[in-house]
Amino acid sequence: MDPAPASRAWLVWGVGVAVYLLAVFNRSSLAVAGLIATDRFHISAGQLSTFAMLQLLVYAGMQIPVGLMVDRFGSRTVLTGGLLVMSAAQTGFALATTYPEALIARVFVGMGDAMTFICVLRLVSAWFPLRRIPLVTQLTGNVGQLGALFAAVPMTWALSHLGWHAAYLIAAGAGPVLLVPMLLFLRDSPGSRHQRGTALSLPDLGRNLRSSWAQPGTRLGFWVHFTTPFSATMLALLWGYPFFVEGEHLSDGAAGSLLSLIVVANIVAGPVLGWLVGRHPWHRSSLALVIVAAIVLCWTVVLLWPGHAPYWLLALTVFVAGCGGPGSMIGFDVGRTSNPGHRLASASGIINVAGFVAALITIVAVGFILDWRTPGGGTDYTDAAFHWAMSFQYLLWALGVAMILRQRRVVRARVQRASVDSGDSMVRAVL
């Protein structure tokens, strides 16, 4: 990679991460509107969870195709398409008057959202020196998560004071505004505005994906991303607000403040984890396991607390769960160091599927468990129903931790064999 002026690299990154921030905002904008959407479209908790389910299903399903598209057509082209799709979809959601219309709009919100993050990761790899990539990757996640903060606070205000139509039309209008600096300043690499990969046939694409998945580091990154962020995603995207308001009997303002702590956690933990990963790359999965253990411990205390959990405990739990977002970036760093440059976006797409599949499963399960445990149906959810629903997370944590440990053993065995074959007597505790 040709060295790029630092100012130009940060400018390109800033434009790209602004689009990602908007994508997170669009993704999270339904979280504070969940109860309003229930009344607006006359739907149950299971139907409400379908909004997020379809959006995440599309997002997760698009990750591998988007990774292949970025490897082939470059970040600039794919990011432009994602921005346009998101803006059109949010406009459709603002104007939707029926449940099916709103569902279709959220599907396309998920499609546009899917075309952002991998593009920005590719820009980071193209524009920054290797020693800075872990830190800038964490900063990408941090700044992007400000979109969830804007959804938790300004979007709550807009829905209350401006109404459904105006709030979502304003959100849709941000896309065309960002399109201008993107077209002016964004370049795929220091050497070219548009960077194109080799055209591949379908069999070649299949071989690329199989090669990426065959790397143990890609599989390890997949399970790290599966296990660390889904709890915070579930809270931020749909069920946090109802849980705090109806399950823990907090005010609307208090619930919104708690959700904003997810962003605070990203801002605080991201640079720290980026520094730790850069300094101790051989212990990345151990760091991810520590984060998961902390999240599990906090949720356990909340769910076992007699009566309603105190505000400080809920705040601590949300903050610690929010650290799972920066923790999930460890998965991308493992994938980056395990794959050649021409497969980087494809491997990132495979890894990025994981966390959203876990979040999708959790969101749907919480909705159906709430309906199951609520007497007589309806939306008057009991404290016990929420405790049942939130306990579902333990199944995915158990699966994820087991797979991280399994794939780490595979990676360690491979590194040990490589060390012996190369005559290197220093076999470190890797990953």
Coordinates of C-alpha atoms in Angstrom, one line a residue:
M1 CA 0.0 0.0 0.0
D2 CA 1.3 3.4 -0.9
P3 CA 1.5 5.7 2.2
A4 CA -1.3 8.2 2.4
P5 CA -1.2 11.6 4.0
A6 CA -2.7 11.3 7.5
S7 CA -5.1 14.2 6.9
R8 CA -6.4 12.6 3.7
A9 CA -6.8 9.2 5.3
W10 CA -8.8 10.6 8.2
L11 CA -10.9 12.7 5.8
V12 CA -11.8 9.5 3.8
W13 CA -12.5 7.6 7.0
G14 CA -14.6 10.4 8.4
V15 CA -16.9 10.5 5.3
G16 CA -17.2 6.7 5.3
V17 CA -17.9 6.4 9.0
A18 CA -20.6 9.2 8.8
V19 CA -22.5 6.9 6.4
Y20 CA -22.1 4.0 8.8
L21 CA -23.3 6.2 11.7
L22 CA -26.4 7.0 9.6
A23 CA -26.9 3.3 9.0
V24 CA -26.8 2.5 12.7
F25 CA -29.2 5.3 13.3
N26 CA -31.7 3.9 10.8
R27 CA -31.2 0.4 12.2
S28 CA -31.9 1.6 15.8
S29 CA -34.6 4.1 15.0
L30 CA -37.3 1.5 15.7
A31 CA -36.1 0.8 19.2
V32 CA -37.6 3.9 20.8
A33 CA -40.7 3.7 18.5
G34 CA -41.6 0.1 19.3
L35 CA -44.6 0.9 21.5
I36 CA -45.7 3.6 19.1
A37 CA -45.5 1.1 16.2
T38 CA -47.5 -1.5 18.2
D39 CA -50.4 1.0 18.4
R40 CA -49.9 2.5 14.9
F41 CA -50.0 -0.8 13.1
H42 CA -52.2 -2.7 15.7
I43 CA -49.7 -5.5 16.2
S44 CA -48.5 -7.9 18.9
A45 CA -45.1 -8.3 20.4
G46 CA -44.3 -11.2 18.0
Q47 CA -45.3 -9.1 15.1
L48 CA -43.3 -6.2 16.4
S49 CA -40.2 -8.4 16.6
T50 CA -40.8 -9.3 13.0
F51 CA -39.7 -5.8 12.0
A52 CA -36.3 -6.3 13.5
M53 CA -36.2 -10.0 12.5
L54 CA -36.6 -9.2 8.8
Q55 CA -34.3 -6.2 9.0
L56 CA -31.6 -8.3 10.6
L57 CA -32.3 -11.3 8.4
V58 CA -31.7 -9.2 5.3
Y59 CA -28.6 -7.6 6.9
A60 CA -27.1 -11.0 7.8
G61 CA -28.0 -12.5 4.5
M62 CA -26.4 -9.6 2.6
Q63 CA -23.1 -9.7 4.4
I64 CA -21.4 -12.4 2.2
P65 CA -22.7 -11.0 -1.1
V66 CA -21.7 -7.5 0.0
G67 CA -18.2 -8.7 0.9
L68 CA -17.9 -10.2 -2.6
M69 CA -19.2 -7.0 -4.1
V70 CA -16.7 -4.9 -2.2
D71 CA -13.8 -7.1 -3.3
R72 CA -15.0 -6.8 -6.9
F73 CA -16.3 -3.2 -7.2
G74 CA -14.7 -1.3 -4.3
S75 CA -16.0 0.5 -1.2
R76 CA -17.0 3.7 -2.9
T77 CA -19.5 2.2 -5.3
V78 CA -21.1 -0.2 -2.8
L79 CA -21.3 2.5 -0.1
T80 CA -23.1 4.8 -2.5
G81 CA -25.6 2.2 -3.3
G82 CA -26.2 1.5 0.4
L83 CA -26.8 5.1 1.2
L84 CA -29.4 5.5 -1.6
V85 CA -31.2 2.4 -0.6
M86 CA -31.4 3.4 3.1
S87 CA -32.8 6.8 2.3
A88 CA -35.5 5.5 0.0
A89 CA -36.4 2.8 2.6
Q90 CA -36.7 5.3 5.5
T91 CA -39.0 7.4 3.3
G92 CA -41.2 4.4 2.7
F93 CA -41.3 3.6 6.4
A94 CA -42.3 7.2 7.2
L95 CA -45.2 7.0 4.8
A96 CA -46.3 3.4 5.6
T97 CA -49.9 3.1 6.8
T98 CA -50.2 -0.7 7.1
Y99 CA -48.1 -3.5 8.7
P100 CA -47.1 -5.1 5.3
E101 CA -45.9 -1.8 3.9
A102 CA -43.8 -1.1 7.0
L103 CA -42.3 -4.6 6.8
I104 CA -41.2 -4.1 3.2
A105 CA -39.6 -0.7 4.1
R106 CA -37.6 -2.2 7.0
V107 CA -36.4 -5.0 4.7
F108 CA -34.8 -2.4 2.5
V109 CA -33.5 -0.5 5.5
G110 CA -31.6 -3.6 6.4
M111 CA -30.4 -4.0 2.8
G112 CA -28.9 -0.5 2.7
D113 CA -27.5 -0.9 6.2
A114 CA -25.7 -4.1 5.1
M115 CA -23.8 -2.2 2.5
T116 CA -21.9 0.1 4.9
F117 CA -19.8 -1.4 7.6
I118 CA -17.7 -3.8 5.5
C119 CA -17.0 -0.9 3.1
V120 CA -15.6 1.2 5.9
L121 CA -13.5 -1.7 7.2
R122 CA -12.0 -2.0 3.7
L123 CA -11.3 1.7 3.6
V124 CA -9.5 1.4 6.9
S125 CA -7.3 -1.4 5.6
A126 CA -6.5 0.6 2.4
W127 CA -5.7 4.0 4.0
F128 CA -4.0 3.4 7.3
P129 CA -0.7 1.7 8.3
L130 CA -0.9 -1.7 9.8
R131 CA -0.1 -0.6 13.4
R132 CA -3.1 1.7 13.4
I133 CA -5.7 -0.6 11.9
P134 CA -6.9 -2.2 15.2
L135 CA -7.4 1.3 16.8
V136 CA -9.1 2.8 13.8
T137 CA -11.3 -0.3 13.5
Q138 CA -12.5 0.2 17.1
L139 CA -13.0 3.9 16.4
T140 CA -15.2 3.0 13.5
G141 CA -17.4 1.0 15.7
N142 CA -17.4 3.7 18.3
V143 CA -18.4 6.6 16.0
G144 CA -20.9 4.4 14.2
Q145 CA -22.7 3.6 17.5
L146 CA -23.4 7.3 18.0
G147 CA -26.2 6.6 15.6
A148 CA -27.8 4.5 18.3
L149 CA -27.5 7.5 20.7
F150 CA -29.2 9.8 18.2
A151 CA -31.9 7.2 17.9
A152 CA -32.3 6.9 21.6
V153 CA -32.5 10.6 22.5
P154 CA -33.2 12.9 19.5
M155 CA -35.5 10.3 17.8
T156 CA -37.5 10.0 21.1
W157 CA -37.9 13.7 21.1
A158 CA -38.8 13.9 17.4
L159 CA -41.5 11.2 17.7
S160 CA -43.0 12.9 20.7
H161 CA -43.0 16.5 19.3
L162 CA -43.0 16.1 15.5
G163 CA -44.9 12.8 15.0
W164 CA -44.1 9.7 13.1
H165 CA -44.1 11.1 9.5
A166 CA -41.8 14.1 10.2
A167 CA -39.4 12.2 12.4
Y168 CA -38.7 9.5 9.8
L169 CA -38.7 11.8 6.8
I170 CA -36.0 13.9 8.5
A171 CA -34.0 10.7 9.1
A172 CA -34.5 9.8 5.4
G173 CA -33.3 13.3 4.3
A174 CA -29.9 12.8 6.0
G175 CA -28.9 10.4 3.2
P176 CA -28.8 12.9 0.3
V177 CA -26.9 15.3 2.5
L178 CA -24.1 12.8 3.1
L179 CA -24.0 11.8 -0.6
V180 CA -22.4 15.2 -1.5
P181 CA -19.1 14.8 0.6
M182 CA -19.0 11.1 -0.3
L183 CA -18.9 11.8 -4.0
L184 CA -16.4 14.6 -3.5
F185 CA -13.9 13.1 -1.1
L186 CA -14.2 9.3 -0.9
R187 CA -11.6 7.2 -2.7
D188 CA -11.1 3.4 -2.5
S189 CA -7.4 3.8 -2.0
P190 CA -4.6 6.4 -2.0
G191 CA -3.8 5.4 -5.6
S192 CA -7.3 5.3 -7.1
R193 CA -10.8 6.7 -6.8
H194 CA -12.3 3.4 -7.9
Q195 CA -10.5 0.1 -7.2
R196 CA -11.8 -2.9 -9.0
G197 CA -11.0 -6.5 -8.3
T198 CA -10.8 -9.4 -10.7
A199 CA -14.0 -10.5 -12.3
L200 CA -14.9 -13.9 -10.9
S201 CA -17.2 -16.6 -12.1
L202 CA -19.7 -18.3 -9.7
P203 CA -17.4 -21.3 -9.1
D204 CA -14.5 -18.8 -8.3
L205 CA -16.7 -16.9 -5.9
G206 CA -17.6 -20.2 -4.2
R207 CA -13.9 -21.2 -3.9
N208 CA -13.1 -17.8 -2.4
L209 CA -15.7 -18.2 0.3
R210 CA -14.7 -21.7 1.0
S211 CA -11.0 -20.6 1.3
S212 CA -12.0 -17.8 3.7
W213 CA -14.1 -20.2 5.9
A214 CA -11.3 -22.8 5.8
Q215 CA -9.1 -20.4 7.7
P216 CA -9.4 -21.2 11.4
G217 CA -8.9 -17.5 12.2
T218 CA -12.1 -16.7 10.2
R219 CA -14.1 -19.2 12.1
L220 CA -12.7 -18.0 15.4
G221 CA -13.6 -14.4 14.4
F222 CA -17.1 -15.6 13.5
W223 CA -17.8 -17.0 16.9
V224 CA -16.2 -14.0 18.7
H225 CA -18.6 -11.8 16.8
F226 CA -21.5 -14.2 17.4
T227 CA -21.1 -14.2 21.2
T228 CA -20.1 -10.6 22.2
P229 CA -22.5 -8.1 20.8
F230 CA -26.0 -9.6 20.5
S231 CA -27.2 -8.7 24.0
A232 CA -26.6 -5.0 23.4
T233 CA -28.0 -5.2 19.9
M234 CA -31.2 -6.8 21.2
L235 CA -31.6 -4.0 23.8
A236 CA -30.7 -1.2 21.4
L237 CA -32.7 -2.4 18.4
L238 CA -36.0 -3.4 20.0
W239 CA -36.4 -4.9 23.5
G240 CA -34.4 -2.6 25.8
Y241 CA -37.0 0.2 25.9
P242 CA -40.0 -2.1 26.6
F243 CA -38.0 -4.1 29.2
F244 CA -37.0 -1.0 31.2
V245 CA -40.4 0.7 30.9
E246 CA -42.7 -2.3 31.4
G247 CA -40.4 -4.9 33.0
E248 CA -38.5 -2.6 35.4
H249 CA -41.1 0.2 35.7
L250 CA -38.8 3.1 34.7
S251 CA -39.9 6.3 33.1
D252 CA -39.5 6.9 29.3
G253 CA -36.7 9.3 30.0
A254 CA -34.9 6.9 32.3
A255 CA -35.2 4.1 29.8
G256 CA -33.8 6.3 27.0
S257 CA -30.9 7.3 29.2
L258 CA -30.1 3.7 29.9
L259 CA -30.0 2.9 26.2
S260 CA -27.7 5.8 25.6
L261 CA -25.2 4.0 27.9
I262 CA -24.6 1.5 25.1
V263 CA -23.0 4.3 23.1
V264 CA -21.0 5.5 26.1
A265 CA -19.7 2.0 26.6
N266 CA -18.6 2.0 22.9
I267 CA -16.8 5.3 23.3
V268 CA -15.1 4.3 26.5
A269 CA -14.2 0.7 25.8
G270 CA -13.4 1.0 22.1
P271 CA -10.1 2.8 22.3
V272 CA -9.0 0.7 25.3
L273 CA -9.7 -2.5 23.5
G274 CA -8.1 -1.2 20.3
W275 CA -4.9 -0.4 22.2
L276 CA -5.0 -3.8 24.0
V277 CA -5.5 -5.7 20.7
G278 CA -2.6 -3.8 19.1
R279 CA -0.3 -4.5 22.1
H280 CA -1.4 -8.1 22.8
P281 CA -2.6 -9.6 19.5
W282 CA -1.9 -13.2 20.7
H283 CA -4.6 -12.9 23.5
R284 CA -7.5 -11.5 21.5
S285 CA -9.9 -14.3 22.1
S286 CA -9.1 -14.4 25.8
L287 CA -10.1 -10.7 25.9
A288 CA -13.4 -11.5 24.2
L289 CA -14.1 -14.3 26.7
V290 CA -13.5 -11.9 29.6
I291 CA -16.1 -9.5 28.1
V292 CA -18.6 -12.2 27.6
A293 CA -18.1 -13.4 31.2
A294 CA -18.7 -9.9 32.5
I295 CA -21.9 -9.5 30.5
V296 CA -23.3 -12.9 31.7
L297 CA -22.5 -12.0 35.3
C298 CA -24.3 -8.6 35.2
W299 CA -27.4 -10.1 33.5
T300 CA -27.5 -12.9 36.1
V301 CA -27.5 -10.4 39.0
V302 CA -30.3 -8.4 37.3
L303 CA -32.5 -11.5 36.7
L304 CA -32.0 -12.9 40.2
W305 CA -32.5 -9.6 41.9
P306 CA -35.6 -9.8 44.1
G307 CA -38.2 -7.3 42.8
H308 CA -37.1 -4.6 40.4
A309 CA -33.4 -4.2 39.9
P310 CA -32.0 -0.9 41.1
Y311 CA -31.2 1.8 38.5
W312 CA -27.4 1.6 39.1
L313 CA -27.4 -2.2 38.4
L314 CA -29.4 -1.7 35.2
A315 CA -27.0 1.0 34.2
L316 CA -24.0 -1.2 34.9
T317 CA -25.5 -4.1 33.0
V318 CA -26.3 -1.9 29.9
F319 CA -22.8 -0.4 30.0
V320 CA -21.1 -3.9 30.3
A321 CA -23.3 -5.3 27.5
G322 CA -22.4 -2.3 25.4
C323 CA -18.8 -3.3 25.7
G324 CA -19.7 -6.3 23.7
G325 CA -19.9 -4.0 20.6
P326 CA -16.2 -3.1 20.8
G327 CA -15.5 -6.7 21.8
S328 CA -17.0 -7.9 18.5
M329 CA -14.4 -5.9 16.6
I330 CA -11.8 -8.4 17.9
G331 CA -13.4 -10.9 15.5
F332 CA -12.7 -8.7 12.5
D333 CA -9.1 -8.2 13.6
V334 CA -8.7 -12.0 13.9
G335 CA -10.1 -12.4 10.4
R336 CA -8.0 -9.6 9.0
T337 CA -4.7 -11.2 10.1
S338 CA -5.9 -14.7 8.9
N339 CA -6.7 -13.8 5.3
P340 CA -4.9 -12.3 2.3
G341 CA -6.0 -8.8 1.1
H342 CA -8.0 -9.9 -1.9
R343 CA -10.3 -11.9 0.5
L344 CA -10.5 -9.4 3.3
A345 CA -14.0 -8.1 2.6
S346 CA -15.3 -11.6 2.0
A347 CA -13.9 -12.8 5.3
S348 CA -15.3 -9.7 7.0
G349 CA -18.7 -10.5 5.6
I350 CA -18.7 -14.0 6.9
I351 CA -17.7 -12.7 10.4
N352 CA -20.2 -9.9 10.3
V353 CA -23.1 -12.4 9.7
A354 CA -22.5 -13.9 13.1
G355 CA -23.4 -11.2 15.6
F356 CA -26.6 -10.3 13.7
V357 CA -27.7 -13.9 13.4
A358 CA -27.4 -14.1 17.2
A359 CA -29.2 -10.8 17.6
L360 CA -31.9 -11.9 15.2
I361 CA -32.5 -15.2 17.1
T362 CA -32.6 -13.4 20.4
I363 CA -35.0 -10.7 19.3
V364 CA -37.5 -13.2 17.8
A365 CA -37.2 -15.5 20.8
V366 CA -37.8 -12.6 23.3
G367 CA -41.0 -11.6 21.4
F368 CA -42.4 -15.1 21.3
I369 CA -41.6 -15.8 24.9
L370 CA -43.2 -12.6 26.0
D371 CA -46.4 -13.5 24.1
W372 CA -46.2 -17.1 25.6
R373 CA -45.8 -15.9 29.2
T374 CA -48.3 -13.0 29.1
P375 CA -51.7 -14.1 30.4
G376 CA -54.4 -13.5 27.8
G377 CA -52.1 -12.2 25.2
G378 CA -51.9 -8.5 24.5
T379 CA -49.0 -6.2 25.3
D380 CA -49.3 -5.9 29.1
Y381 CA -46.2 -7.8 29.8
T382 CA -45.4 -8.9 33.3
D383 CA -42.1 -8.8 35.1
A384 CA -41.9 -12.6 35.1
A385 CA -42.5 -12.7 31.3
F386 CA -39.5 -10.4 30.8
H387 CA -37.3 -12.5 33.1
W388 CA -38.2 -15.6 31.1
A389 CA -37.6 -13.8 27.8
M390 CA -34.2 -12.3 28.8
S391 CA -33.0 -15.7 30.1
F392 CA -33.0 -17.0 26.6
Q393 CA -29.6 -15.3 26.1
Y394 CA -27.8 -17.9 28.1
L395 CA -28.3 -20.5 25.4
L396 CA -26.4 -18.4 22.9
W397 CA -23.7 -17.4 25.3
A398 CA -23.1 -21.1 26.1
L399 CA -22.9 -22.0 22.4
G400 CA -20.7 -19.1 21.5
V401 CA -18.2 -19.7 24.3
A402 CA -17.9 -23.4 23.5
M403 CA -17.2 -22.6 19.8
I404 CA -14.6 -19.9 20.7
L405 CA -12.7 -22.4 22.8
R406 CA -13.0 -25.1 20.2
Q407 CA -11.7 -22.9 17.3
R408 CA -9.0 -21.4 19.5
R409 CA -7.6 -24.9 20.0
V410 CA -7.5 -25.4 16.2
V411 CA -5.7 -22.1 15.7
R412 CA -3.2 -22.8 18.5
A413 CA -2.5 -26.2 17.0
R414 CA -1.9 -24.7 13.6
V415 CA 0.5 -22.1 15.0
Q416 CA 2.4 -24.6 17.0
R417 CA 2.9 -26.8 13.8
A418 CA 4.0 -23.8 11.9
S419 CA 6.5 -22.8 14.6
V420 CA 7.9 -26.3 14.7
D421 CA 8.2 -26.5 10.9
S422 CA 9.9 -23.1 10.7
G423 CA 12.3 -24.0 13.5
D424 CA 10.9 -21.3 15.8
S425 CA 11.2 -22.4 19.4
M426 CA 9.1 -19.7 20.8
V427 CA 5.5 -20.9 20.7
R428 CA 3.3 -18.2 22.2
A429 CA -0.2 -18.6 23.7
V430 CA -2.0 -17.3 20.6
L431 CA -5.4 -15.7 20.2

